[in-house]
Short mmCIF file of C-alpha atoms in Angstrom, two decimals:
data_model
loop_
_atom_site.label_atom_id
_atom_site.label_comp_id
_atom_site.label_asym_id
_atom_site.label_seq_id
_atom_site.Cartn_x
_atom_site.Cartn_y
_atom_site.Cartn_z
CA GLN A 7 117.19 101.85 110.03
CA VAL A 8 118.57 100.35 107.13
CA GLN A 9 122.43 101.35 105.02
CA LEU A 10 121.62 101.15 102.37
CA VAL A 11 124.91 101.30 98.96
CA GLU A 12 124.20 101.33 95.37
CA SER A 13 126.63 99.97 93.03
CA GLY A 14 127.09 99.56 89.25
CA GLY A 15 126.38 102.57 88.41
CA GLY A 16 128.92 103.41 85.17
CA LEU A 17 129.13 104.86 81.44
CA VAL A 18 127.34 102.95 78.65
CA GLN A 19 126.38 103.81 75.01
CA ALA A 20 122.65 103.98 73.86
CA GLY A 21 121.09 100.96 73.62
CA GLY A 22 123.23 99.14 76.28
CA SER A 23 122.14 98.05 79.50
CA LEU A 24 123.39 98.24 83.27
CA ARG A 25 122.19 96.90 86.36
CA LEU A 26 122.25 98.55 89.63
CA SER A 27 122.50 96.68 92.59
CA CYS A 28 121.83 98.16 96.20
CA ALA A 29 122.85 96.72 99.46
CA ALA A 30 121.10 96.62 102.53
CA SER A 31 122.11 96.04 105.90
CA GLY A 32 121.48 97.53 109.42
CA GLY A 33 117.54 96.56 109.20
CA THR A 34 115.02 93.47 108.49
CA PHE A 35 115.11 93.93 104.91
CA SER A 36 112.16 91.81 104.22
CA ARG A 37 110.36 94.31 105.79
CA TYR A 38 110.95 97.19 103.54
CA PHE A 39 109.23 97.96 100.60
CA MET A 40 112.42 99.40 97.85
CA GLY A 41 112.88 102.23 95.31
CA TRP A 42 115.05 103.24 92.75
CA PHE A 43 114.96 107.06 91.96
CA ARG A 44 116.80 109.23 89.42
CA GLN A 45 117.91 112.54 89.80
CA ALA A 46 119.48 114.42 86.63
CA PRO A 47 121.05 118.12 86.41
CA GLY A 48 118.42 120.70 87.23
CA LYS A 49 115.28 118.04 87.47
CA GLU A 50 113.72 116.45 89.95
CA ARG A 51 114.00 113.29 91.67
CA ASN A 52 111.99 111.14 90.54
CA VAL A 53 110.92 107.56 91.55
CA VAL A 54 112.33 105.08 88.32
CA ALA A 55 110.97 101.87 90.00
CA ALA A 56 109.45 99.88 92.89
CA ILE A 57 109.25 96.73 95.02
CA SER A 58 107.30 95.36 97.73
CA TRP A 59 108.09 93.38 101.20
CA SER A 60 108.18 90.03 99.27
CA GLY A 61 108.49 91.50 95.65
CA GLY A 62 105.20 90.03 94.82
CA GLU A 63 103.72 94.11 93.60
CA THR A 64 106.48 96.17 91.10
CA TYR A 65 105.90 100.02 89.98
CA TYR A 66 107.12 101.61 87.25
CA ALA A 67 107.13 105.02 85.53
CA ASP A 68 105.87 105.24 82.52
CA SER A 69 109.26 106.44 81.31
CA VAL A 70 111.27 102.88 81.56
CA LYS A 71 108.27 100.73 81.18
CA GLY A 72 109.14 97.59 79.45
CA ARG A 73 112.97 98.52 79.55
CA PHE A 74 113.86 98.47 83.22
CA THR A 75 113.34 95.49 85.85
CA ILE A 76 113.35 95.94 89.88
CA SER A 77 114.20 92.95 91.54
CA ARG A 78 115.00 91.99 95.06
CA ASP A 79 116.60 88.74 96.63
CA ASN A 80 115.80 89.13 100.34
CA ASP A 81 118.15 86.15 101.54
CA LYS A 82 120.86 88.43 99.49
CA ASN A 83 119.18 91.61 101.42
CA THR A 84 119.64 93.04 97.59
CA VAL A 85 117.52 94.98 95.54
CA TYR A 86 118.49 94.91 91.79
CA LEU A 87 117.20 97.67 89.04
CA GLN A 88 118.22 96.07 84.94
CA MET A 89 118.16 98.60 83.15
CA ASN A 90 117.81 97.92 79.11
CA SER A 91 117.67 99.89 76.40
CA LEU A 92 118.95 102.32 77.81
CA ILE A 93 118.79 105.88 76.19
CA ALA A 94 120.06 109.83 77.07
CA GLU A 95 117.26 110.88 79.18
CA ASP A 96 117.89 108.36 81.41
CA THR A 97 121.41 110.29 82.66
CA ALA A 98 121.19 110.70 86.06
CA VAL A 99 121.93 109.73 89.84
CA TYR A 100 120.11 106.87 90.99
CA TYR A 101 119.67 106.03 94.31
CA CYS A 102 118.46 103.52 95.97
CA ALA A 103 115.88 104.07 98.96
CA ALA A 104 114.12 101.59 101.60
CA GLY A 105 110.52 102.61 103.56
CA TYR A 106 108.73 100.58 105.95
CA SER A 107 105.27 99.57 106.26
CA SER A 108 103.38 97.26 108.09
CA GLU A 109 101.45 96.76 104.66
CA TYR A 110 103.29 93.46 102.83
CA ARG A 111 102.29 94.41 99.60
CA TRP A 112 102.87 98.19 99.77
CA VAL A 113 104.76 99.77 97.11
CA GLY A 114 106.10 103.15 97.87
CA THR A 115 106.03 105.45 94.89
CA ARG A 116 106.87 109.37 96.61
CA GLY A 117 109.89 110.50 97.91
CA GLU A 118 108.45 110.92 101.25
CA GLU A 119 107.23 107.19 101.82
CA TYR A 120 110.72 106.55 102.40
CA ASP A 121 113.34 106.58 105.34
CA CYS A 122 116.43 105.67 104.39
CA TRP A 123 118.62 106.39 101.28
CA GLY A 124 121.97 105.12 99.87
CA ARG A 125 124.14 108.12 98.54
CA GLY A 126 123.55 107.60 94.96
CA THR A 127 125.33 106.00 91.66
CA GLN A 128 125.79 108.10 88.36
CA VAL A 129 124.76 106.57 85.39
CA THR A 130 125.92 108.20 81.94
CA VAL A 131 124.35 107.07 78.90
CA SER A 132 125.94 108.38 76.02
CA THR A 133 125.06 108.87 72.01
#
């Protein structure tokens, strides 16, 4: 069971950038695919981006393609979400999540595929 702690959220103006970090501990980080999810008030929690064990495979929601980049550093047990060109619709609580797979290329895109979740970090984009 991996423990996850997000950081890097905050208030940013539209068009600006933020980088979220998720530090993992308590497990073999490299054996987990990782994802970022977000949930806005009154909305469902949806996947934003995900990355496989090795970082060689990624997934992005259509709404963030070309603006967000997920990456991981297994030596530092950390996954990142670089968010550029932020818009008001990006305002949400962002959650880091980890899931185990025996397939190192697997990228989970559904919440039920993930076993461990961080507490979330608020991202607010002002206009």
